[in-house]
mmCIF file of C-alpha atoms in Angstrom:
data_model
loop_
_atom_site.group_PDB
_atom_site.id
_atom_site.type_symbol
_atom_site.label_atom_id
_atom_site.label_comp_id
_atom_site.label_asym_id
_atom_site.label_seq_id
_atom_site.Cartn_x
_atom_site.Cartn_y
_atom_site.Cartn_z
ATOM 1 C CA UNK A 648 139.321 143.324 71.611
ATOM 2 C CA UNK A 649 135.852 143.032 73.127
ATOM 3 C CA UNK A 650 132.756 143.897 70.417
ATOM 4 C CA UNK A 651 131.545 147.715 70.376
ATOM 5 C CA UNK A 652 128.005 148.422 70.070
ATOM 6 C CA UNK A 653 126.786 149.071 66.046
ATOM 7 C CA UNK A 654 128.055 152.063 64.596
ATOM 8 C CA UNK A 655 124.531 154.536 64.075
ATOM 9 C CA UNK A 656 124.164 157.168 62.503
ATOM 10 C CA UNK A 657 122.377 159.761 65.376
ATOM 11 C CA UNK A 658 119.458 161.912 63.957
ATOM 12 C CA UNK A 659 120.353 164.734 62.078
ATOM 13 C CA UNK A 660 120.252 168.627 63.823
ATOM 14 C CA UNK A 661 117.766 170.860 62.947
ATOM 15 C CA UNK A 662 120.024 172.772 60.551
ATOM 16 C CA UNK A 663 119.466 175.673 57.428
ATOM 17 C CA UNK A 664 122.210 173.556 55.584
ATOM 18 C CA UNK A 665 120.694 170.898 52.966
ATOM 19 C CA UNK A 666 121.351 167.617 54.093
ATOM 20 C CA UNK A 667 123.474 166.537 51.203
ATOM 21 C CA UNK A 668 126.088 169.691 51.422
ATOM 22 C CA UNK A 669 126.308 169.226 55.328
ATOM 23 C CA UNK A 670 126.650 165.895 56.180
ATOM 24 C CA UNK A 671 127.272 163.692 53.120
ATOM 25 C CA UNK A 672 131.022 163.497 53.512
ATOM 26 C CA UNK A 673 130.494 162.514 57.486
ATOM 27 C CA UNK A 674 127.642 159.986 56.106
ATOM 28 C CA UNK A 675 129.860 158.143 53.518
ATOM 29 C CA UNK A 676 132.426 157.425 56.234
ATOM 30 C CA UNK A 677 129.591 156.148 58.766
ATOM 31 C CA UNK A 678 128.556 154.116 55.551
ATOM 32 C CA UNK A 679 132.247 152.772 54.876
ATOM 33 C CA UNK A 680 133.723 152.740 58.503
ATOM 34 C CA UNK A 681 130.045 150.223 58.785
ATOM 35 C CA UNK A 682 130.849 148.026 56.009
ATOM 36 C CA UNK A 683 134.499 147.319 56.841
ATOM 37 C CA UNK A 684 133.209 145.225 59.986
ATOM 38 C CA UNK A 685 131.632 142.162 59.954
ATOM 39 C CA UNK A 686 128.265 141.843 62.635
ATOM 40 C CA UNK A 687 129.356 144.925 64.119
ATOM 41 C CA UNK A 688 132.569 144.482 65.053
ATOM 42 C CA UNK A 689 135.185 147.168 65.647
ATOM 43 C CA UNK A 690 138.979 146.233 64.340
ATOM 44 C CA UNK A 691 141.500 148.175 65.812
ATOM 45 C CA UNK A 692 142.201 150.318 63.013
ATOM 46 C CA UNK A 693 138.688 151.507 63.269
ATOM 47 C CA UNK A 694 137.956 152.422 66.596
ATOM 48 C CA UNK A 695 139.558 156.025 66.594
ATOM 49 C CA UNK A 696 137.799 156.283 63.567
ATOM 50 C CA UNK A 697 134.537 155.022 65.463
ATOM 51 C CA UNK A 698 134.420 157.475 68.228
ATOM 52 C CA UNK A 699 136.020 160.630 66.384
ATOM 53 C CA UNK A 700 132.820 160.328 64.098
ATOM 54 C CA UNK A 701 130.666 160.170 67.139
ATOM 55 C CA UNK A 702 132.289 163.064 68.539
ATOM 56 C CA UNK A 703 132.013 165.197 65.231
ATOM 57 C CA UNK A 704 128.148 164.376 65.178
ATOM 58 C CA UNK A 705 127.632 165.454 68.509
ATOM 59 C CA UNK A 706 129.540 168.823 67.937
ATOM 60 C CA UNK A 707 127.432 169.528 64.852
ATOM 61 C CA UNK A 708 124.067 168.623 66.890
ATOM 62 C CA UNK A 709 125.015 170.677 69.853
ATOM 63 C CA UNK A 710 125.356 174.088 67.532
ATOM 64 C CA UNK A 711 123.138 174.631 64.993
ATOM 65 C CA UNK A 712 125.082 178.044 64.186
ATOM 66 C CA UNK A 713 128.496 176.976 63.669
ATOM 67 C CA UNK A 714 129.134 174.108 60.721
ATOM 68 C CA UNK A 715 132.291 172.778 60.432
ATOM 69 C CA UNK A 716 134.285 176.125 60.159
ATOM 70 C CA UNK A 717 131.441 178.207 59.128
ATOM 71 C CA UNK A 718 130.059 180.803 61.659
ATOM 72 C CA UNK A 719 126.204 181.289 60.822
ATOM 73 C CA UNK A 720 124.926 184.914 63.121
ATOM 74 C CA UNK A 721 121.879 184.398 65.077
ATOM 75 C CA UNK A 722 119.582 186.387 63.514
ATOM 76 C CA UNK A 723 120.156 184.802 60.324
ATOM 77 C CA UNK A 724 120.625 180.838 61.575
ATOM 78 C CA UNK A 725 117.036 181.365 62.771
ATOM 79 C CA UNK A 726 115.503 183.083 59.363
ATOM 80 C CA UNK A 727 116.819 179.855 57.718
ATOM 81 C CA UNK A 728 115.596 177.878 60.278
ATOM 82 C CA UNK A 729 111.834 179.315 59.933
ATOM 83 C CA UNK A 730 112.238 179.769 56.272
ATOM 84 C CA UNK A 731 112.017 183.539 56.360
ATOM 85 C CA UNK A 732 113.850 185.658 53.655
ATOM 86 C CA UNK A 733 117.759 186.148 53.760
ATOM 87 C CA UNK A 734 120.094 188.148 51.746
ATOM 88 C CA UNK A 735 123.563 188.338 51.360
ATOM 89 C CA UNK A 736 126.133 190.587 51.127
ATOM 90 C CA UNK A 737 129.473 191.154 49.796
ATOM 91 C CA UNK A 738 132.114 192.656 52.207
ATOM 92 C CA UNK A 739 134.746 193.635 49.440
ATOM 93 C CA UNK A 740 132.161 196.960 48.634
ATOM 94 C CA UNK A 741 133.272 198.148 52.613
ATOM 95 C CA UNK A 742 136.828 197.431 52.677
ATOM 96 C CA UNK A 743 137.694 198.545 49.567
ATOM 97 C CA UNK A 744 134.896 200.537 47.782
ATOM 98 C CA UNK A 745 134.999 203.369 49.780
ATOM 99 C CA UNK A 746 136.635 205.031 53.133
ATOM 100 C CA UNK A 747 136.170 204.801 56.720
ATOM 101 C CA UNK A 748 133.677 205.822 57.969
ATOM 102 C CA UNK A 749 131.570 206.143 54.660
ATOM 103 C CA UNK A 750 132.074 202.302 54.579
ATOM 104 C CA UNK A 751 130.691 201.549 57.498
ATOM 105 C CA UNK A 752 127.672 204.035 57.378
ATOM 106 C CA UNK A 753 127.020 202.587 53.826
ATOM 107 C CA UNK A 754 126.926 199.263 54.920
ATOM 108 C CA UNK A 755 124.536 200.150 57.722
ATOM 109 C CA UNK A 756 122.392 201.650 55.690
ATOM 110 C CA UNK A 757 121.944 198.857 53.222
ATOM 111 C CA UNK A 758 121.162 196.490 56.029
ATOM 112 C CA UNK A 759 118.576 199.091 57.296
ATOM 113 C CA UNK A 760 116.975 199.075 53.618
ATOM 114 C CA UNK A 761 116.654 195.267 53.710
ATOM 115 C CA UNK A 762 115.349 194.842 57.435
ATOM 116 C CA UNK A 763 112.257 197.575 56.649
ATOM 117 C CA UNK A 764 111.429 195.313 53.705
ATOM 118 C CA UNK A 765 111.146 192.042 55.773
ATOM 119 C CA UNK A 766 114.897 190.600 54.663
ATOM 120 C CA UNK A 767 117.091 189.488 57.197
ATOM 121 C CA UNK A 768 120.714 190.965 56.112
ATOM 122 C CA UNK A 769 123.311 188.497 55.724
ATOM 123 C CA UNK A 770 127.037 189.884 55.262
ATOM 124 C CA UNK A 771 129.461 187.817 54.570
ATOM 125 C CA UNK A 772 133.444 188.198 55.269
ATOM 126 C CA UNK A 773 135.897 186.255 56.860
ATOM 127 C CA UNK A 774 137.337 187.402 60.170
ATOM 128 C CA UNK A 775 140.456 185.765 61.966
ATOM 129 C CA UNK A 776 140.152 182.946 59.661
ATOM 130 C CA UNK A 777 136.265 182.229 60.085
ATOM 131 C CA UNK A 778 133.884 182.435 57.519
ATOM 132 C CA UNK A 779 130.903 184.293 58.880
ATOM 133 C CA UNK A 780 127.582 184.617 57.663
ATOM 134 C CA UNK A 781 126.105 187.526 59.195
ATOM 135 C CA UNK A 782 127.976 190.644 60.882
ATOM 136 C CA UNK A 783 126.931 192.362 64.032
ATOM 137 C CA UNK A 784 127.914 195.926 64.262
ATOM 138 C CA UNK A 785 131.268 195.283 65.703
ATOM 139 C CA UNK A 786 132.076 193.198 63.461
ATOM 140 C CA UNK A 787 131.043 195.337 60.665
ATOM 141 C CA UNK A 788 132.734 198.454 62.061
ATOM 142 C CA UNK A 789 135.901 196.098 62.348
ATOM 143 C CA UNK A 790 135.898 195.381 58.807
ATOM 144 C CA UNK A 791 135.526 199.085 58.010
ATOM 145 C CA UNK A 792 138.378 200.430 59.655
ATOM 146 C CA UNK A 793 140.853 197.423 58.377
ATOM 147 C CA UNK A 794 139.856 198.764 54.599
ATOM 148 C CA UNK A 795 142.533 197.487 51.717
ATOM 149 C CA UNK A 796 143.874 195.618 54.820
ATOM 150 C CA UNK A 797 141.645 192.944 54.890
ATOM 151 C CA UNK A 798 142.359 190.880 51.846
ATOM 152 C CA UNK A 799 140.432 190.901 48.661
ATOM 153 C CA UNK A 800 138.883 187.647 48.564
ATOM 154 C CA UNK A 801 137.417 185.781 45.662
ATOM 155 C CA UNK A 802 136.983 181.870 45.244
ATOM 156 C CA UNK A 803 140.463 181.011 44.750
ATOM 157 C CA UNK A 804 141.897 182.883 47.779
ATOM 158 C CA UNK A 805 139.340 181.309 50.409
ATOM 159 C CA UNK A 806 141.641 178.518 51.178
ATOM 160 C CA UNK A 807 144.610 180.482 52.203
ATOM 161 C CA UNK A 808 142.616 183.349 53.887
ATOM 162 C CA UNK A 809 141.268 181.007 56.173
ATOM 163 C CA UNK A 810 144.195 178.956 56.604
ATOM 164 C CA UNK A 811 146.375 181.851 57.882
ATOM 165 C CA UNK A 812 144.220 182.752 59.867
ATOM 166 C CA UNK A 813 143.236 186.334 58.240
ATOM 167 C CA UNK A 814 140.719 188.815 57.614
ATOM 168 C CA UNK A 815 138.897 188.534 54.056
ATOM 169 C CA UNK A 816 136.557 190.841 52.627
ATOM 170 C CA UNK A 817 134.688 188.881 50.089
ATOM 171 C CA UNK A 818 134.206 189.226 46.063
ATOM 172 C CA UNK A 819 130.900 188.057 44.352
ATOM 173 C CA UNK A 820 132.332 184.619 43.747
ATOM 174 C CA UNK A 821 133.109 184.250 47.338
ATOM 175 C CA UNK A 822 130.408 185.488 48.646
ATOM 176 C CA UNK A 823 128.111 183.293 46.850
ATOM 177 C CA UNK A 824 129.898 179.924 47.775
ATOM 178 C CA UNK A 825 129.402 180.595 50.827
ATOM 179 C CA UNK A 826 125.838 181.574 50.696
ATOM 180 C CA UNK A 827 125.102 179.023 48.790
ATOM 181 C CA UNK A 828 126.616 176.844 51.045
ATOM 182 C CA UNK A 829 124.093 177.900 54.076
ATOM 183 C CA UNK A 830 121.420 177.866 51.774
ATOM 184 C CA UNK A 831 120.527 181.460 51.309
ATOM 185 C CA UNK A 832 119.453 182.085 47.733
ATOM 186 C CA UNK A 833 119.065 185.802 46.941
ATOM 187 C CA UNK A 834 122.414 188.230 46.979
ATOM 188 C CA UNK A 835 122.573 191.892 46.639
ATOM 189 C CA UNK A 836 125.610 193.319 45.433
ATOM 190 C CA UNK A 837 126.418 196.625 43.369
ATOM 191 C CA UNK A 838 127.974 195.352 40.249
ATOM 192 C CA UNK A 839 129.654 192.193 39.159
ATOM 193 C CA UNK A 840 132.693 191.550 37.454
ATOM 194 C CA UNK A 841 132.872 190.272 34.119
ATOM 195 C CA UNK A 842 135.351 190.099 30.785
ATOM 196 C CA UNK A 843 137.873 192.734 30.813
ATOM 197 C CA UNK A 844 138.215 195.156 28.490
ATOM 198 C CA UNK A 845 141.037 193.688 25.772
ATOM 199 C CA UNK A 846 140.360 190.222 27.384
ATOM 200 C CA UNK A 847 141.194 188.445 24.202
ATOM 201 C CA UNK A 848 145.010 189.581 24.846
ATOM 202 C CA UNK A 849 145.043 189.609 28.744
ATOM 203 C CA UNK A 850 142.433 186.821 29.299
ATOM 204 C CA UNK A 851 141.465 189.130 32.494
ATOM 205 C CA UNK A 852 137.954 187.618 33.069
ATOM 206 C CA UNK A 853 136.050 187.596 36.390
ATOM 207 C CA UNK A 854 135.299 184.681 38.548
ATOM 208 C CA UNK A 855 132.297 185.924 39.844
ATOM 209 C CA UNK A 856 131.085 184.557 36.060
ATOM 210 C CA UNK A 857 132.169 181.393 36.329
ATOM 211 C CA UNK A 858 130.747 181.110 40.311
ATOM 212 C CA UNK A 859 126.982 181.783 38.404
ATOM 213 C CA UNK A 860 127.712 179.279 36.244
ATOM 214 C CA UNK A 861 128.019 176.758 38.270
ATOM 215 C CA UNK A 862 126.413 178.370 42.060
ATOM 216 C CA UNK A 863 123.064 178.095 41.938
ATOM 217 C CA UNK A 864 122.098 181.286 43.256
ATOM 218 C CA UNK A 865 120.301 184.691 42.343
ATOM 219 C CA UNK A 866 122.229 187.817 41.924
ATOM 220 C CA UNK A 867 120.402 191.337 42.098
ATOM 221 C CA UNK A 868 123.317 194.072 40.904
ATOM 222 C CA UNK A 869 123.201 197.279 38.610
ATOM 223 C CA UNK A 870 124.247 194.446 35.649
ATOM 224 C CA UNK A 871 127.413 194.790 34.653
ATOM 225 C CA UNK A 872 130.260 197.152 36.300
ATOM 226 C CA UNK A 873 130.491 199.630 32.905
ATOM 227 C CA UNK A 874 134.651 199.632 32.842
ATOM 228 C CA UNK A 875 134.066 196.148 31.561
ATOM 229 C CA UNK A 876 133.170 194.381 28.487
ATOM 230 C CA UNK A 877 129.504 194.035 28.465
ATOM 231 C CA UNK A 878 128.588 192.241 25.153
ATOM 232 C CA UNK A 879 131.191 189.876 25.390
ATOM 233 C CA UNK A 880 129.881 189.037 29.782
ATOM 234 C CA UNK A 881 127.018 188.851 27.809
ATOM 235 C CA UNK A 882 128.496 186.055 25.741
ATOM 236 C CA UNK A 883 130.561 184.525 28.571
ATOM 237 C CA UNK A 884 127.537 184.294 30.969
ATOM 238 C CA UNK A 885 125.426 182.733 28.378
ATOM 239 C CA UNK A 886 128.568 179.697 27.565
ATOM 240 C CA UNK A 887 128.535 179.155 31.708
ATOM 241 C CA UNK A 888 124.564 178.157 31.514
ATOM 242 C CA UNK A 889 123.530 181.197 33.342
ATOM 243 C CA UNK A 890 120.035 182.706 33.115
ATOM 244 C CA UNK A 891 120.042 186.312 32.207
ATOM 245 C CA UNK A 892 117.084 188.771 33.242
ATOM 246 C CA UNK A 893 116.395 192.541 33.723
ATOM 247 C CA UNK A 894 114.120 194.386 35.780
ATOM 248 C CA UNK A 895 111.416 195.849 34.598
ATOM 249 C CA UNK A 896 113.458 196.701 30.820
ATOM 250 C CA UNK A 897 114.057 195.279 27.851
ATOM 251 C CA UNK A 898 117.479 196.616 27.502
ATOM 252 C CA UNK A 899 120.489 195.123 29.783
ATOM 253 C CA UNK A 900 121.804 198.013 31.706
ATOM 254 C CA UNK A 901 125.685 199.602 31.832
ATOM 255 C CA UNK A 902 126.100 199.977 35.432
ATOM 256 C CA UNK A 903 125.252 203.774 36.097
ATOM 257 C CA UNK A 904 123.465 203.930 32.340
ATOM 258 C CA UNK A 905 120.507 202.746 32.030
ATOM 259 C CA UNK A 906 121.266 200.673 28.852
ATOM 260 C CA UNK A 907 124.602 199.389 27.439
ATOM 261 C CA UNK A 908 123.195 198.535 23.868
ATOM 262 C CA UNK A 909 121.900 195.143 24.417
ATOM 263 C CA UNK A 910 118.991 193.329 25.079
ATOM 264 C CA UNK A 911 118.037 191.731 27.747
ATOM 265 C CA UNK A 912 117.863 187.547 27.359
ATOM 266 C CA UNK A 913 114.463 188.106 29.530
ATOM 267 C CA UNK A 914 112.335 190.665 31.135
ATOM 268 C CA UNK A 915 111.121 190.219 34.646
ATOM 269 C CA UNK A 916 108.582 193.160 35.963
ATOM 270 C CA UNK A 917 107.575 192.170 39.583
ATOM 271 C CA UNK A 918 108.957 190.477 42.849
ATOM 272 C CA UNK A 919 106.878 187.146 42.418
ATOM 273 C CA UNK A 920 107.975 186.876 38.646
ATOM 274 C CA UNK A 921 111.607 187.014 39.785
ATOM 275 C CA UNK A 922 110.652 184.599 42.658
ATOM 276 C CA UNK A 923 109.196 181.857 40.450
ATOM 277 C CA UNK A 924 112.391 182.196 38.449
ATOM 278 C CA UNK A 925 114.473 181.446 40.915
ATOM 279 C CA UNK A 926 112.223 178.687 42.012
ATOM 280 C CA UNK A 927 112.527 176.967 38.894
ATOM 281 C CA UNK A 928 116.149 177.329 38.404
ATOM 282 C CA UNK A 929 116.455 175.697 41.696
ATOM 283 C CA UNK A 930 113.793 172.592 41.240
ATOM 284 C CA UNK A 931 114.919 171.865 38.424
ATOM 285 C CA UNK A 932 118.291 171.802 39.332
ATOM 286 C CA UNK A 933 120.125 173.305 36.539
ATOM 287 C CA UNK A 934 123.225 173.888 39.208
ATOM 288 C CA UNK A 935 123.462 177.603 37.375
ATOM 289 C CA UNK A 936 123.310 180.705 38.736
ATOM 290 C CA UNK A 937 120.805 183.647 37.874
ATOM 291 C CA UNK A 938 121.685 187.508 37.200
ATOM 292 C CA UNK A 939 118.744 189.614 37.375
ATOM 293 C CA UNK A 940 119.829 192.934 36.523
ATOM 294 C CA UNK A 941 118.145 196.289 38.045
ATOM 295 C CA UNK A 942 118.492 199.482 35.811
ATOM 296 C CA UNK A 943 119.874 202.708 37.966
ATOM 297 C CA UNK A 944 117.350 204.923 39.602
ATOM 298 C CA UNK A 945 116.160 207.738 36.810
ATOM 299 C CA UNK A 946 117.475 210.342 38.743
ATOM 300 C CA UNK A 947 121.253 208.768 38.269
ATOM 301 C CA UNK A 948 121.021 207.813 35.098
ATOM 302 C CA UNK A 949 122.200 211.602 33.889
ATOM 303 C CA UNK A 950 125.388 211.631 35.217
ATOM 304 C CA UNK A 951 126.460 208.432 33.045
ATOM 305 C CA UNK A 952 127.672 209.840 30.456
ATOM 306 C CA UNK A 953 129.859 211.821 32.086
ATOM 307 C CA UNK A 954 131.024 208.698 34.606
ATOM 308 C CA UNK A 955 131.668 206.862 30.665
ATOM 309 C CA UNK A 956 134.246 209.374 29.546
ATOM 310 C CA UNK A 957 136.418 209.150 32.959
ATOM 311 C CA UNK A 958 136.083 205.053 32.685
ATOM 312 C CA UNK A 959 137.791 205.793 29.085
ATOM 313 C CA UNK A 960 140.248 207.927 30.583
ATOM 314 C CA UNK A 961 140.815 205.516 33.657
ATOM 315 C CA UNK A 962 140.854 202.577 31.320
ATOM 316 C CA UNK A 963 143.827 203.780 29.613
ATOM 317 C CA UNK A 964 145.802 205.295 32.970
ATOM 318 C CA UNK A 965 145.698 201.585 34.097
ATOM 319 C CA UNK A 966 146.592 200.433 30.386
ATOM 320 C CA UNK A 967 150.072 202.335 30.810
ATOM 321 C CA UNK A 968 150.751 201.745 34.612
ATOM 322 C CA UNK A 969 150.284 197.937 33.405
ATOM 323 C CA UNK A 970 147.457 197.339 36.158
ATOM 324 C CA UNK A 971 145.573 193.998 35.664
ATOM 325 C CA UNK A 972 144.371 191.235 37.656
ATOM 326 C CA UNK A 973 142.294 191.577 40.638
ATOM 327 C CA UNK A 974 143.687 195.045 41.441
ATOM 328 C CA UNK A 975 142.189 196.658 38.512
ATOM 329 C CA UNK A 976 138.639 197.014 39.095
ATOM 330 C CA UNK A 977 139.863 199.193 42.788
ATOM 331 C CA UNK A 978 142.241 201.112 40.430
ATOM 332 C CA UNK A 979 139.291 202.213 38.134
ATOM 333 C CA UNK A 980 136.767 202.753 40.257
ATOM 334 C CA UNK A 981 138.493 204.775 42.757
ATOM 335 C CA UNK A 982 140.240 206.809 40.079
ATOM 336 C CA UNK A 983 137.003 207.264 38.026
ATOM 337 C CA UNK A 984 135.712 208.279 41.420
ATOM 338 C CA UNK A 985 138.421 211.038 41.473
ATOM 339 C CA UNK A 986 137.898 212.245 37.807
ATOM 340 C CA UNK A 987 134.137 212.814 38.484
ATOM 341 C CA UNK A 988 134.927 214.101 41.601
ATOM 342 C CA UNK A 989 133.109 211.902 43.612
ATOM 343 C CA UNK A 990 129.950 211.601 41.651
ATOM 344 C CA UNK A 991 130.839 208.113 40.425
ATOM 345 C CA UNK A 992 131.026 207.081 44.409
ATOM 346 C CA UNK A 993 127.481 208.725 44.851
ATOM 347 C CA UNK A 994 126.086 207.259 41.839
ATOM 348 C CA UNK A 995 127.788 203.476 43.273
ATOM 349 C CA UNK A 996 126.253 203.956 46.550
ATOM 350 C CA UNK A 997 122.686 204.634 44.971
ATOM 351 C CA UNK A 998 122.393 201.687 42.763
ATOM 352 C CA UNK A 999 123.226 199.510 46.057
ATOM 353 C CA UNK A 1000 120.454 200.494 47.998
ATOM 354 C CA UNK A 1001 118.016 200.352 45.021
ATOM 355 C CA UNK A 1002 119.400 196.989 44.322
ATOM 356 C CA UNK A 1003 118.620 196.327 48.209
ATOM 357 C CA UNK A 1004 115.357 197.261 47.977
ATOM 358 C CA UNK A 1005 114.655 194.708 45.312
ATOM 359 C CA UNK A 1006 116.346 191.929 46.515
ATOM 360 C CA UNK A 1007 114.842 192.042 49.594
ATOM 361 C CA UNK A 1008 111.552 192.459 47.704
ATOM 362 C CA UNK A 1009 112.590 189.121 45.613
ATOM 363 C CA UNK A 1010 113.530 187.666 48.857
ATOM 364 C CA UNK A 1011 110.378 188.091 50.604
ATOM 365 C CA UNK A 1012 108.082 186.978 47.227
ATOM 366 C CA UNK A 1013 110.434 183.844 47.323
ATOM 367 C CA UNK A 1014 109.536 182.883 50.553
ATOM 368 C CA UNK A 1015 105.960 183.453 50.724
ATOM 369 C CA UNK A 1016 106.466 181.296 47.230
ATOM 370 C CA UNK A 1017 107.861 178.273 48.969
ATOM 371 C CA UNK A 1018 105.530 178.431 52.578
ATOM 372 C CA UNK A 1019 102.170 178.580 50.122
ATOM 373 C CA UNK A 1020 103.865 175.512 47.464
ATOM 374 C CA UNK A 1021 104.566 173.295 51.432
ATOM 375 C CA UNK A 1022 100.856 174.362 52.390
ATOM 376 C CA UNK A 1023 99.576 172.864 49.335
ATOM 377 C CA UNK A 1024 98.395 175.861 47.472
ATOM 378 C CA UNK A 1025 99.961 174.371 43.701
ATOM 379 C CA UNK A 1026 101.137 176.853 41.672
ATOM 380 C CA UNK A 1027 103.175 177.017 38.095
ATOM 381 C CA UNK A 1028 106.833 178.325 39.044
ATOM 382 C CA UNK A 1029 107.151 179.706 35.473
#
């Protein structure tokens, strides 16, 4: 068999993705497939091996928006690109928060909230089997209208989604593997999920607490969703390694209250304080995840109490219809929703877009933080 040029390695793409998370796989078996010939010689059970490689390179370097089976949207492939601020977004709050077309107008409107202050919306879902980061409208209003029919996806169902071929609308813990995985560092969600109420006979927790513990990535929400077991989240979060802050309060909010009873770990009162957290979390590289928690607006906070008593009454309803697992949290909120007669839904949709506005605030101070730390201008991160 006649001798094959040296196998190299061609420059790397201009790409958001860290080097590390995109290519070192791909590297390794440039490195290995190398070191199995002698003075450059290809055997013949290498030389499939040798131009398959070549032709996955050249894929990757001739798109900088798809990777592997990730689908990055324009808009937000180039805000990575130039370094500019990017948030993400769940997809499970359309599909199965609310109806068609309140969906779909919410979900514009949160995008609209983030691109007025300077954040480039990133929404994540999958669609026909493809992760994508970053809907257009179509794709959006596509999601909307499928509803419960697109599948509830967290962490563990991202395999199977994707190998079938269907349409997932993502949890917190999906969402934020795959932002993580594109490098976007700031997500905006309503609420996440936590330890269930009676968890120490269910064992019902979230994995959207175990993703921050081990995702390195900030999370603006409400805090905890209230039909949950704050304190012991609380507790939970701080086992997984995960840094705990609130907005502008010393108490950790309840969701649509704007305390539950406990403190907050760490108080946090502007964008750029928030940024430098994040900065350090990620320099440092504690491989945790951050929850910065935003009390709701004052003008929300009144209805709470009432919104408490129907959890209690919900709480129980899905005690004695023996719902559990990742079909409780829809079961509560939409039938809390019905006992407060749609104020809860209100209430939900308000703490998103005041969670948007932060974020995207965050966002923004975290990227003028890194383009003045790469001009020189040294700064403390803490």
């Amino acid at each position: 068999m006649p001798e094959l040029p040296p196998l190299r390695r061609p420059p790397l793409p201009r790409c958001p993705v860290p080097r590390e998370s995109h290519f070192l796989s791909f590297s390794r078996r440039f490195d290995s497939a190398r070191e199995r010939r002698p003075c450059g010689a290809l055997t013949s059970a290498s030389l499939a091996e040798h131009w398959e490689l070549h032709a996955v390179w050249s894929r990757m370097g001739q798109n900088d928006s798809i990777l592997g089976s990730l689908k990055i949207a324009p808009d937000v492939n180039d805000a990575l690109l130039r370094g500019n601020p990017v948030v993400a977004l769940e997809s499970t709050i359309i599909s199965h928060g609310m109806p068609y077309p309140q969906n779909l107008q919410t979900a514009k409107e949160v995008q609209a909230i983030l691109k007025a202050n300077g954040a480039v919306p990133a929404t994540i879902a999958i669609l026909d089997g493809v992760p994508c980061i970053g809907l257009n409208n179509e794709q959006l209003e596509r999601l909307a209208k499928l509803g419960s029919k697109a599948q509830k996806t967290a962490r563990r169902d991202i395999s199977h989604v994707v190998a079938s071929g269907g349409n997932g609308a993502t949890t917190v813990s999906a969402t934020m593997f795959f932002a993580s995985k594109v490098g976007i560092p700031v997500f905006v969600t309503g609420g996440v999920g936590g330890v269930h109420r009676h968890a120490e006979t269910t064992m019902d927790i979230s994995s959207d607490l175990t993703e921050l513990g081990k995702t390195p990535m900030a999370v603006i929400s409400a805090g905890v969703k209230s039909i949950l077991d704050i304190p012991r989240t609380l507790e939970y979060l701080e086992t997984q390694g995960v840094t705990v802050a609130v907005y502008q309060s010393n108490d950790f909010p309840a969701f649509f209250s704007g305390s539950s009873g406990c403190k907050a770990p760490c108080r946090l009162d502007t964008p750029e304080q928030c940024a430098r957290l994040i900065y350090a979390n990620m320099k440092l590289g504690l491989g945790s995840g951050m929850l910065i928690a935003v009390p709701a607006p004052e003008e929300h906070v009144a209805a709470g109490n009432a919104i408490e008593s129907a959890i209690k009454k919900a709480l129980e309803e899905a005690k004695v219809n023996n719902v559990a697992g990742n079909a409780a949290t829809p079961f509560l909120l939409s039938r809390v929703n019905e006992l407060t007669g749609g104020a809860s839904l209100l209430a939900n949709i308000a703490l998103v877009k005041n969670n948007a506005l932060i974020g995207a605030r965050i966002a923004v101070a975290l990227a003028d933080l890194r383009r003045s730390l790469k001009n020189g201008q040294p700064r403390s991160a803490l």
